[in-house]
mmCIF file of C-alpha atoms in Angstrom:
data_model
loop_
_atom_site.group_PDB
_atom_site.id
_atom_site.type_symbol
_atom_site.label_atom_id
_atom_site.label_comp_id
_atom_site.label_asym_id
_atom_site.label_seq_id
_atom_site.Cartn_x
_atom_site.Cartn_y
_atom_site.Cartn_z
ATOM 1 C CA MET A 1 -22.000 -10.498 76.948
ATOM 2 C CA LYS A 2 -23.108 -10.306 73.343
ATOM 3 C CA VAL A 3 -20.537 -8.284 71.372
ATOM 4 C CA THR A 4 -21.432 -5.996 68.452
ATOM 5 C CA GLY A 5 -18.625 -4.297 66.546
ATOM 6 C CA TYR A 6 -19.318 -1.210 64.448
ATOM 7 C CA ALA A 7 -17.927 -0.570 60.954
ATOM 8 C CA TYR A 8 -18.403 1.529 57.823
ATOM 9 C CA PRO A 9 -19.158 -0.100 54.472
ATOM 10 C CA TRP A 10 -15.711 0.731 53.090
ATOM 11 C CA ASP A 11 -14.067 -0.937 56.085
ATOM 12 C CA VAL A 12 -15.589 -4.226 54.975
ATOM 13 C CA VAL A 13 -15.436 -4.047 51.185
ATOM 14 C CA ASP A 14 -12.122 -2.213 50.697
ATOM 15 C CA ASP A 15 -10.013 -4.118 53.221
ATOM 16 C CA PRO A 16 -9.230 -7.704 52.151
ATOM 17 C CA GLY A 17 -8.164 -8.542 55.690
ATOM 18 C CA PHE A 18 -11.281 -7.251 57.455
ATOM 19 C CA VAL A 19 -13.338 -10.430 57.517
ATOM 20 C CA GLU A 20 -10.556 -12.651 58.797
ATOM 21 C CA ARG A 21 -9.430 -10.096 61.376
ATOM 22 C CA VAL A 22 -12.972 -9.685 62.716
ATOM 23 C CA ARG A 23 -13.560 -13.426 62.740
ATOM 24 C CA GLU A 24 -10.459 -13.859 64.878
ATOM 25 C CA LEU A 25 -11.614 -11.037 67.147
ATOM 26 C CA GLY A 26 -14.742 -13.039 67.926
ATOM 27 C CA VAL A 27 -17.548 -10.454 67.809
ATOM 28 C CA ASP A 28 -21.095 -11.811 67.577
ATOM 29 C CA GLU A 29 -22.186 -9.403 64.868
ATOM 30 C CA VAL A 30 -20.872 -6.493 62.822
ATOM 31 C CA ALA A 31 -23.025 -3.353 62.660
ATOM 32 C CA VAL A 32 -22.639 -1.803 59.209
ATOM 33 C CA ALA A 33 -23.446 1.895 58.787
ATOM 34 C CA VAL A 34 -26.210 1.905 56.176
ATOM 35 C CA SER A 35 -27.447 5.460 56.757
ATOM 36 C CA TYR A 36 -24.812 7.768 58.205
ATOM 37 C CA HIS A 37 -23.961 11.418 58.807
ATOM 38 C CA SER A 38 -20.990 13.367 57.426
ATOM 39 C CA ALA A 39 -17.582 12.355 58.707
ATOM 40 C CA ARG A 40 -13.884 12.156 57.997
ATOM 41 C CA ALA A 41 -13.056 8.567 58.842
ATOM 42 C CA ALA A 42 -9.536 7.249 59.216
ATOM 43 C CA THR A 43 -8.664 4.062 57.322
ATOM 44 C CA PRO A 44 -5.636 2.767 59.232
ATOM 45 C CA TRP A 45 -5.756 -0.683 57.604
ATOM 46 C CA SER A 46 -5.761 0.634 54.034
ATOM 47 C CA PRO A 47 -2.475 0.576 52.110
ATOM 48 C CA ASP A 48 -3.790 3.152 49.610
ATOM 49 C CA ARG A 49 -5.219 6.025 51.687
ATOM 50 C CA THR A 50 -5.434 7.396 55.184
ATOM 51 C CA SER A 51 -9.090 8.421 55.362
ATOM 52 C CA VAL A 52 -12.485 8.615 53.704
ATOM 53 C CA VAL A 53 -14.107 12.043 53.597
ATOM 54 C CA ALA A 54 -17.869 11.604 53.682
ATOM 55 C CA ARG A 55 -18.788 15.202 52.888
ATOM 56 C CA HIS A 56 -22.459 14.868 53.757
ATOM 57 C CA ALA A 57 -24.971 12.456 55.212
ATOM 58 C CA ALA A 58 -25.784 9.632 52.845
ATOM 59 C CA LEU A 59 -27.637 6.375 52.327
ATOM 60 C CA TYR A 60 -25.259 3.562 51.383
ATOM 61 C CA ARG A 61 -27.959 1.697 49.456
ATOM 62 C CA PRO A 62 -29.417 2.583 46.041
ATOM 63 C CA VAL A 63 -31.615 5.698 46.313
ATOM 64 C CA ARG A 64 -34.701 4.792 44.300
ATOM 65 C CA GLU A 65 -36.616 7.635 42.672
ATOM 66 C CA ASP A 66 -40.089 6.537 43.802
ATOM 67 C CA ALA A 67 -39.237 5.667 47.414
ATOM 68 C CA TRP A 68 -39.167 9.151 48.904
ATOM 69 C CA GLY A 69 -41.370 12.029 49.905
ATOM 70 C CA GLU A 70 -40.241 15.617 50.303
ATOM 71 C CA LEU A 71 -37.026 14.582 52.044
ATOM 72 C CA ARG A 72 -34.652 12.316 50.156
ATOM 73 C CA PRO A 73 -31.158 11.187 51.184
ATOM 74 C CA ALA A 74 -28.070 11.853 49.101
ATOM 75 C CA GLU A 75 -25.958 9.151 47.527
ATOM 76 C CA PRO A 76 -22.236 9.046 48.406
ATOM 77 C CA ASP A 77 -19.756 9.666 45.593
ATOM 78 C CA TRP A 78 -16.793 8.698 47.794
ATOM 79 C CA VAL A 79 -17.563 4.964 47.436
ATOM 80 C CA GLU A 80 -17.517 3.053 44.161
ATOM 81 C CA SER A 81 -20.746 1.077 44.528
ATOM 82 C CA ARG A 82 -24.278 2.471 44.786
ATOM 83 C CA ASP A 83 -24.919 -0.363 47.239
ATOM 84 C CA SER A 84 -21.757 -0.370 49.321
ATOM 85 C CA ALA A 85 -23.639 -1.221 52.521
ATOM 86 C CA GLY A 86 -25.371 -4.087 50.750
ATOM 87 C CA ASP A 87 -22.022 -5.281 49.415
ATOM 88 C CA ALA A 88 -20.594 -5.194 52.935
ATOM 89 C CA VAL A 89 -23.515 -7.091 54.443
ATOM 90 C CA ARG A 90 -23.400 -9.755 51.752
ATOM 91 C CA ALA A 91 -19.657 -10.199 52.244
ATOM 92 C CA LEU A 92 -20.136 -10.665 55.974
ATOM 93 C CA THR A 93 -23.032 -13.084 55.461
ATOM 94 C CA GLU A 94 -21.013 -15.168 53.017
ATOM 95 C CA ALA A 95 -18.239 -15.355 55.600
ATOM 96 C CA GLY A 96 -20.672 -16.531 58.272
ATOM 97 C CA ILE A 97 -20.524 -13.290 60.260
ATOM 98 C CA PRO A 98 -23.944 -11.932 61.298
ATOM 99 C CA ALA A 99 -24.631 -8.343 60.239
ATOM 100 C CA ALA A 100 -26.615 -5.588 61.938
ATOM 101 C CA ALA A 101 -28.015 -2.497 60.224
ATOM 102 C CA TRP A 102 -26.675 0.700 61.811
ATOM 103 C CA LEU A 103 -29.116 3.492 60.943
ATOM 104 C CA VAL A 104 -28.606 7.180 61.757
ATOM 105 C CA LEU A 105 -31.968 8.908 61.372
ATOM 106 C CA THR A 106 -32.390 12.577 62.385
ATOM 107 C CA HIS A 107 -28.747 13.677 62.102
ATOM 108 C CA ASN A 108 -28.454 15.063 58.572
ATOM 109 C CA SER A 109 -26.791 18.425 57.960
ATOM 110 C CA GLN A 110 -27.351 18.330 54.215
ATOM 111 C CA LEU A 111 -31.122 17.955 54.449
ATOM 112 C CA GLY A 112 -31.257 20.363 57.378
ATOM 113 C CA THR A 113 -29.490 23.005 55.348
ATOM 114 C CA GLU A 114 -31.646 22.432 52.283
ATOM 115 C CA PHE A 115 -34.904 22.241 54.267
ATOM 116 C CA PRO A 116 -34.476 24.493 57.332
ATOM 117 C CA ASP A 117 -38.181 24.412 58.174
ATOM 118 C CA PHE A 118 -37.776 20.766 59.189
ATOM 119 C CA THR A 119 -34.953 21.384 61.656
ATOM 120 C CA VAL A 120 -34.815 22.055 65.382
ATOM 121 C CA ARG A 121 -35.270 25.769 66.115
ATOM 122 C CA ASN A 122 -34.259 27.105 69.520
ATOM 123 C CA CYS A 123 -36.054 29.755 71.553
ATOM 124 C CA PHE A 124 -33.997 32.523 69.888
ATOM 125 C CA GLY A 125 -35.197 31.424 66.452
ATOM 126 C CA GLU A 126 -31.822 29.913 65.516
ATOM 127 C CA ARG A 127 -31.864 26.785 63.388
ATOM 128 C CA TYR A 128 -29.720 23.688 63.942
ATOM 129 C CA PRO A 129 -29.134 22.378 60.431
ATOM 130 C CA TRP A 130 -27.682 19.100 61.717
ATOM 131 C CA ALA A 131 -30.882 18.289 63.629
ATOM 132 C CA LEU A 132 -34.073 17.207 61.878
ATOM 133 C CA CYS A 133 -37.039 17.665 64.232
ATOM 134 C CA PRO A 134 -39.082 14.518 65.018
ATOM 135 C CA GLY A 135 -42.122 16.750 65.517
ATOM 136 C CA GLN A 136 -42.303 17.233 61.750
ATOM 137 C CA GLN A 137 -44.310 14.615 59.848
ATOM 138 C CA ALA A 138 -41.998 14.912 56.849
ATOM 139 C CA VAL A 139 -39.043 14.004 59.096
ATOM 140 C CA ARG A 140 -40.830 10.963 60.496
ATOM 141 C CA GLU A 141 -41.761 9.842 56.997
ATOM 142 C CA TYR A 142 -38.155 10.293 55.887
ATOM 143 C CA ALA A 143 -36.831 8.229 58.802
ATOM 144 C CA ALA A 144 -39.330 5.460 58.096
ATOM 145 C CA ASN A 145 -38.349 5.438 54.426
ATOM 146 C CA VAL A 146 -34.662 5.318 55.321
ATOM 147 C CA THR A 147 -35.369 2.272 57.449
ATOM 148 C CA ALA A 148 -37.347 0.459 54.773
ATOM 149 C CA GLU A 149 -34.824 1.184 52.025
ATOM 150 C CA SER A 150 -31.856 0.302 54.232
ATOM 151 C CA LEU A 151 -33.204 -3.139 55.064
ATOM 152 C CA ALA A 152 -34.623 -4.096 51.669
ATOM 153 C CA GLY A 153 -33.313 -7.400 50.327
ATOM 154 C CA LEU A 154 -30.751 -7.984 53.082
ATOM 155 C CA ASP A 155 -30.583 -10.305 56.093
ATOM 156 C CA PHE A 156 -29.848 -8.673 59.425
ATOM 157 C CA THR A 157 -29.670 -10.048 62.935
ATOM 158 C CA SER A 158 -30.300 -6.619 64.482
ATOM 159 C CA VAL A 159 -31.425 -3.133 63.508
ATOM 160 C CA ILE A 160 -29.606 -0.474 65.525
ATOM 161 C CA LEU A 161 -31.314 2.909 65.701
ATOM 162 C CA GLU A 162 -29.097 5.948 66.306
ATOM 163 C CA ALA A 163 -30.448 9.515 66.550
ATOM 164 C CA CYS A 164 -33.964 8.109 66.814
ATOM 165 C CA GLY A 165 -35.149 11.257 68.559
ATOM 166 C CA PRO A 166 -34.139 14.902 68.937
ATOM 167 C CA LEU A 167 -30.678 16.354 68.469
ATOM 168 C CA GLY A 168 -29.794 19.550 70.271
ATOM 169 C CA ALA A 169 -27.446 22.474 70.689
ATOM 170 C CA VAL A 170 -24.167 20.710 71.325
ATOM 171 C CA HIS A 171 -23.967 17.919 68.783
ATOM 172 C CA GLN A 172 -21.125 17.991 66.231
ATOM 173 C CA HIS A 173 -21.158 21.045 63.985
ATOM 174 C CA GLN A 174 -18.053 21.634 61.859
ATOM 175 C CA HIS A 175 -15.309 23.087 64.111
ATOM 176 C CA GLU A 176 -17.335 23.188 67.323
ATOM 177 C CA LYS A 177 -16.593 26.239 69.463
ATOM 178 C CA THR A 178 -19.209 25.840 72.188
ATOM 179 C CA ASP A 179 -17.528 23.215 74.377
ATOM 180 C CA GLY A 180 -17.401 24.353 77.977
ATOM 181 C CA VAL A 181 -19.041 27.709 77.239
ATOM 182 C CA TRP A 182 -22.580 26.884 78.341
ATOM 183 C CA SER A 183 -23.662 25.248 81.552
ATOM 184 C CA PRO A 184 -25.480 21.916 81.146
ATOM 185 C CA ALA A 185 -28.704 23.718 82.006
ATOM 186 C CA THR A 186 -28.175 26.314 79.269
ATOM 187 C CA ALA A 187 -27.346 23.670 76.677
ATOM 188 C CA ARG A 188 -30.460 21.702 77.523
ATOM 189 C CA LEU A 189 -32.706 24.745 77.283
ATOM 190 C CA LEU A 190 -31.099 25.613 73.950
ATOM 191 C CA SER A 191 -31.875 22.069 72.812
ATOM 192 C CA ILE A 192 -35.637 22.489 73.212
ATOM 193 C CA CYS A 193 -37.216 22.705 69.777
ATOM 194 C CA CYS A 194 -39.455 25.695 69.119
ATOM 195 C CA CYS A 195 -40.369 24.977 65.496
ATOM 196 C CA ASP A 196 -43.947 25.560 64.345
ATOM 197 C CA ALA A 197 -44.938 21.918 64.852
ATOM 198 C CA CYS A 198 -43.671 21.931 68.423
ATOM 199 C CA LEU A 199 -45.289 25.294 69.180
ATOM 200 C CA GLU A 200 -48.613 23.842 68.037
ATOM 201 C CA GLU A 201 -48.226 21.093 70.614
ATOM 202 C CA TRP A 202 -47.543 23.659 73.321
ATOM 203 C CA ALA A 203 -50.747 25.460 72.384
ATOM 204 C CA LYS A 204 -52.718 22.196 72.555
ATOM 205 C CA ALA A 205 -51.398 21.769 76.093
ATOM 206 C CA GLY A 206 -52.730 25.186 77.083
ATOM 207 C CA GLN A 207 -49.542 27.209 76.845
ATOM 208 C CA ASP A 208 -49.317 30.505 74.992
ATOM 209 C CA PRO A 209 -46.386 29.867 72.592
ATOM 210 C CA ALA A 210 -45.255 33.506 72.603
ATOM 211 C CA LYS A 211 -45.170 33.667 76.398
ATOM 212 C CA ALA A 212 -43.459 30.295 76.651
ATOM 213 C CA LEU A 213 -40.793 31.398 74.172
ATOM 214 C CA GLY A 214 -40.248 34.561 76.188
ATOM 215 C CA LYS A 215 -39.760 32.537 79.366
ATOM 216 C CA LEU A 216 -37.270 30.238 77.675
ATOM 217 C CA ARG A 217 -35.236 33.077 76.193
ATOM 218 C CA ALA A 218 -35.193 34.946 79.500
ATOM 219 C CA GLU A 219 -34.041 31.885 81.399
ATOM 220 C CA VAL A 220 -31.275 31.107 78.915
ATOM 221 C CA ARG A 221 -30.086 34.709 79.072
ATOM 222 C CA ARG A 222 -30.169 34.654 82.883
ATOM 223 C CA LEU A 223 -28.089 31.470 83.000
ATOM 224 C CA ILE A 224 -25.542 32.832 80.524
ATOM 225 C CA ASP A 225 -25.273 36.166 82.325
ATOM 226 C CA SER A 226 -24.843 34.469 85.700
ATOM 227 C CA GLY A 227 -21.683 32.773 84.465
ATOM 228 C CA ASP A 228 -22.522 29.720 86.594
ATOM 229 C CA LEU A 229 -21.313 26.723 84.593
ATOM 230 C CA ARG A 230 -22.550 24.352 87.296
ATOM 231 C CA ALA A 231 -26.160 25.483 87.096
ATOM 232 C CA THR A 232 -28.793 22.802 86.531
ATOM 233 C CA GLU A 233 -32.264 23.166 85.105
ATOM 234 C CA ASP A 234 -33.997 21.135 87.802
ATOM 235 C CA LYS A 235 -35.783 24.095 89.389
ATOM 236 C CA ILE A 236 -36.382 26.364 86.440
ATOM 237 C CA LEU A 237 -39.559 26.949 84.503
ATOM 238 C CA PRO A 238 -41.676 24.704 86.761
ATOM 239 C CA THR A 239 -44.936 25.516 84.967
ATOM 240 C CA LEU A 240 -43.458 24.803 81.551
ATOM 241 C CA ARG A 241 -41.159 21.811 82.104
ATOM 242 C CA GLN A 242 -43.754 19.077 81.712
ATOM 243 C CA VAL A 243 -45.276 20.602 78.590
ATOM 244 C CA LEU A 244 -41.854 20.833 76.960
ATOM 245 C CA LEU A 245 -40.945 17.268 77.877
ATOM 246 C CA ASP A 246 -44.347 15.909 76.838
ATOM 247 C CA THR A 247 -44.018 17.602 73.449
ATOM 248 C CA ARG A 248 -40.557 16.142 72.893
ATOM 249 C CA GLN A 249 -41.566 12.654 73.999
ATOM 250 C CA LYS A 250 -44.736 12.609 71.913
ATOM 251 C CA ALA A 251 -42.719 13.413 68.793
ATOM 252 C CA THR A 252 -40.009 10.896 69.691
ATOM 253 C CA ASP A 253 -42.564 8.144 70.245
ATOM 254 C CA ALA A 254 -44.208 8.893 66.899
ATOM 255 C CA LEU A 255 -40.846 8.818 65.131
ATOM 256 C CA ARG A 256 -39.781 5.525 66.708
ATOM 257 C CA ARG A 257 -43.066 3.787 65.973
ATOM 258 C CA GLU A 258 -43.130 4.852 62.335
ATOM 259 C CA VAL A 259 -39.561 3.595 61.980
ATOM 260 C CA ILE A 260 -40.214 0.292 63.728
ATOM 261 C CA ALA A 261 -43.268 -0.301 61.553
ATOM 262 C CA LYS A 262 -40.861 -0.633 58.608
ATOM 263 C CA ILE A 263 -38.723 -3.312 60.282
ATOM 264 C CA PRO A 264 -39.756 -6.869 59.340
ATOM 265 C CA SER A 265 -40.110 -9.524 62.007
ATOM 266 C CA GLY A 266 -36.914 -11.328 62.826
ATOM 267 C CA PRO A 267 -34.143 -8.797 63.576
ATOM 268 C CA ARG A 268 -33.690 -7.515 67.109
ATOM 269 C CA ILE A 269 -34.507 -3.835 67.545
ATOM 270 C CA VAL A 270 -31.707 -2.016 69.360
ATOM 271 C CA LEU A 271 -32.115 1.600 70.435
ATOM 272 C CA HIS A 272 -29.286 3.996 71.275
ATOM 273 C CA GLY A 273 -30.564 6.017 74.211
ATOM 274 C CA ALA A 274 -30.067 7.596 77.621
ATOM 275 C CA MET A 275 -31.941 7.282 80.898
ATOM 276 C CA ASP A 276 -32.162 11.066 81.350
ATOM 277 C CA PRO A 277 -35.208 12.103 79.281
ATOM 278 C CA TRP A 278 -33.770 15.586 78.580
ATOM 279 C CA ILE A 279 -30.654 14.358 76.788
ATOM 280 C CA THR A 280 -30.476 15.037 73.051
ATOM 281 C CA GLY A 281 -28.114 13.744 70.397
ATOM 282 C CA ALA A 282 -27.129 10.419 68.886
ATOM 283 C CA LEU A 283 -28.327 8.646 72.045
ATOM 284 C CA PRO A 284 -31.375 10.705 73.065
ATOM 285 C CA GLY A 285 -33.355 10.357 76.274
ATOM 286 C CA LEU A 286 -35.745 7.426 76.487
ATOM 287 C CA THR A 287 -39.457 8.042 76.657
ATOM 288 C CA PRO A 288 -41.579 6.026 79.119
ATOM 289 C CA SER A 289 -42.920 3.806 76.328
ATOM 290 C CA ALA A 290 -39.612 3.227 74.504
ATOM 291 C CA PRO A 291 -38.703 0.022 76.403
ATOM 292 C CA ASP A 292 -41.958 -1.578 75.245
ATOM 293 C CA ASP A 293 -40.897 -1.246 71.609
ATOM 294 C CA VAL A 294 -37.315 -2.533 71.628
ATOM 295 C CA ASP A 295 -35.207 -5.541 72.523
ATOM 296 C CA ALA A 296 -32.190 -3.642 73.799
ATOM 297 C CA VAL A 297 -31.171 -0.159 74.915
ATOM 298 C CA VAL A 298 -27.551 0.892 74.402
ATOM 299 C CA LEU A 299 -26.013 3.530 76.665
ATOM 300 C CA GLN A 300 -22.981 5.619 75.796
ATOM 301 C CA ASN A 301 -20.238 4.580 78.211
ATOM 302 C CA TRP A 302 -17.271 6.106 76.385
ATOM 303 C CA ALA A 303 -15.962 7.845 79.494
ATOM 304 C CA PRO A 304 -14.775 5.150 81.922
ATOM 305 C CA GLY A 305 -15.470 5.557 85.602
ATOM 306 C CA ARG A 306 -18.157 5.493 88.231
ATOM 307 C CA PRO A 307 -20.767 7.629 86.370
ATOM 308 C CA SER A 308 -20.817 5.272 83.378
ATOM 309 C CA VAL A 309 -20.941 2.151 85.518
ATOM 310 C CA GLY A 310 -23.653 3.736 87.651
ATOM 311 C CA ALA A 311 -25.695 4.594 84.560
ATOM 312 C CA VAL A 312 -25.658 0.939 83.544
ATOM 313 C CA ALA A 313 -26.768 -0.150 87.006
ATOM 314 C CA THR A 314 -29.573 2.428 86.945
ATOM 315 C CA ALA A 315 -30.722 1.283 83.519
ATOM 316 C CA ARG A 316 -30.753 -2.349 84.580
ATOM 317 C CA ALA A 317 -32.801 -1.500 87.657
ATOM 318 C CA LYS A 318 -35.341 0.642 85.793
ATOM 319 C CA LEU A 319 -35.761 -1.121 82.451
ATOM 320 C CA PRO A 320 -37.916 -4.244 82.070
ATOM 321 C CA GLU A 321 -36.011 -7.489 82.417
ATOM 322 C CA LYS A 322 -36.819 -8.414 78.808
ATOM 323 C CA VAL A 323 -34.894 -5.376 77.552
ATOM 324 C CA ALA A 324 -31.152 -5.991 77.317
ATOM 325 C CA VAL A 325 -28.796 -3.242 78.462
ATOM 326 C CA GLY A 326 -25.864 -2.546 76.166
ATOM 327 C CA SER A 327 -22.711 -0.569 76.867
ATOM 328 C CA TYR A 328 -21.254 1.445 73.991
ATOM 329 C CA ILE A 329 -17.502 1.865 74.469
ATOM 330 C CA THR A 330 -14.768 3.206 72.231
ATOM 331 C CA ALA A 331 -11.287 1.999 71.487
ATOM 332 C CA VAL A 332 -10.426 5.100 69.465
ATOM 333 C CA ALA A 333 -10.778 7.925 71.979
ATOM 334 C CA ALA A 334 -7.986 10.507 72.051
ATOM 335 C CA SER A 335 -7.182 9.301 75.560
ATOM 336 C CA PRO A 336 -7.363 5.492 75.574
ATOM 337 C CA VAL A 337 -9.211 3.681 78.353
ATOM 338 C CA PRO A 338 -6.428 2.828 80.835
ATOM 339 C CA ASP A 339 -7.644 -0.757 81.327
ATOM 340 C CA ILE A 340 -10.409 -1.538 78.861
ATOM 341 C CA GLU A 341 -10.574 -5.170 79.952
ATOM 342 C CA ALA A 342 -11.282 -4.229 83.561
ATOM 343 C CA TYR A 343 -13.732 -1.544 82.455
ATOM 344 C CA THR A 344 -15.674 -4.041 80.337
ATOM 345 C CA THR A 345 -15.853 -6.376 83.332
ATOM 346 C CA GLU A 346 -17.170 -3.542 85.515
ATOM 347 C CA LEU A 347 -19.896 -2.728 83.022
ATOM 348 C CA GLY A 348 -20.910 -6.363 82.810
ATOM 349 C CA LYS A 349 -21.110 -6.739 86.566
ATOM 350 C CA ALA A 350 -23.222 -3.564 86.729
ATOM 351 C CA GLY A 351 -25.830 -5.173 84.480
ATOM 352 C CA ALA A 352 -24.774 -4.764 80.850
ATOM 353 C CA THR A 353 -25.379 -7.923 78.829
ATOM 354 C CA GLU A 354 -24.227 -6.460 75.512
ATOM 355 C CA LEU A 355 -20.967 -4.765 74.558
ATOM 356 C CA HIS A 356 -21.065 -2.386 71.583
ATOM 357 C CA LEU A 357 -17.560 -1.714 70.275
ATOM 358 C CA TYR A 358 -16.528 1.398 68.413
ATOM 359 C CA HIS A 359 -14.840 0.883 65.985
ATOM 360 C CA LEU A 360 -13.677 -2.061 63.857
ATOM 361 C CA GLY A 361 -12.427 0.142 61.027
ATOM 362 C CA LEU A 362 -11.081 3.132 62.940
ATOM 363 C CA ALA A 363 -9.133 1.028 65.426
ATOM 364 C CA GLY A 364 -5.907 0.369 63.563
ATOM 365 C CA PRO A 365 -2.929 -1.775 64.550
ATOM 366 C CA GLY A 366 -2.136 0.556 67.436
ATOM 367 C CA ARG A 367 -5.568 0.134 69.024
ATOM 368 C CA TRP A 368 -6.513 -3.404 67.988
ATOM 369 C CA ALA A 369 -5.182 -4.873 71.226
ATOM 370 C CA ASP A 370 -7.816 -2.861 73.112
ATOM 371 C CA LEU A 371 -10.570 -4.477 71.059
ATOM 372 C CA ILE A 372 -9.135 -7.915 71.768
ATOM 373 C CA ALA A 373 -9.008 -7.157 75.487
ATOM 374 C CA ALA A 374 -12.592 -5.871 75.570
ATOM 375 C CA VAL A 375 -13.967 -8.852 73.657
ATOM 376 C CA SER A 376 -12.018 -11.258 75.839
ATOM 377 C CA ALA A 377 -13.485 -9.714 78.990
ATOM 378 C CA ALA A 378 -16.995 -9.726 77.545
ATOM 379 C CA GLN A 379 -16.772 -13.410 76.638
ATOM 380 C CA GLU A 380 -15.828 -14.333 80.182
ATOM 381 C CA LEU A 381 -18.898 -12.693 81.712
#
């Protein structure tokens, strides 16, 4: 299995031991976050601090005045260099360690708050400021510009696309207080975007937007009032389902293609995604045409067990042979994987040919043994 380890720019440039430690670990490439959302990131290897507080989404490359349209990323003031991602990539390259560009595209709470018209709007008219809507041309242009500016002047072996599609109702918002409250069906209905651009697409498909909105709101209310947390959306809104999915997938395809058009030939194109087309978030549902555009699809397999292993097997069976299947696993979960070596082996036997490891900076001395075990298992497959 090819092994990609994920890291933040400050993990590489601020830790004098990072390069040697990662070289000994034996990963095939290090994915450096070049465009990333807000976070409070632990720095367990740093002797000077315990964390970095990235207060808002930012581009970790110089933000040039003439490179942007209406939407423009912020620069981070919590790192010393205007090109901290570039510094990290150059340090890795000089050490002989291949670097990948890790790009987060539609997850940006700062821009969503400043430009609410470009965010996902649910059927109750509520905005999700963390979620830029791919149906908006300005959002697609922004994502394409982020890609071009992130890659400029640097050598990458891969470009990894995160949040290259829609985010929804249940993705990371401050102190989240929705966990376990809504059924999966309710959360998915609340993740359908009803912004003006998406409503226009509904109208083109022959749906009356006002009536469709009414149906959505009524169904969400019915599901909430029923109190059934096991409800699924498989049998609801049969006349509207395909229009909603087609609208989402059309916007997602347009976003991905505008982004990929900015990637020069050479690097592999790796897409974070999910086999279920209704999933939103950092790894959104694949569209039918997505496999034609990428070299690898990475599934989130953070929760060990049969569902994750089964998802890999399903992906391998359904995706074209030319598309690699990657498994994204974490060594920094609150509850550690009981046997990460055995889990990695299971994923490989199910069809994963890439292991994506989270996270080379967050996993401190107490978790580093898990990374070693996972890499060791991957190398034996």
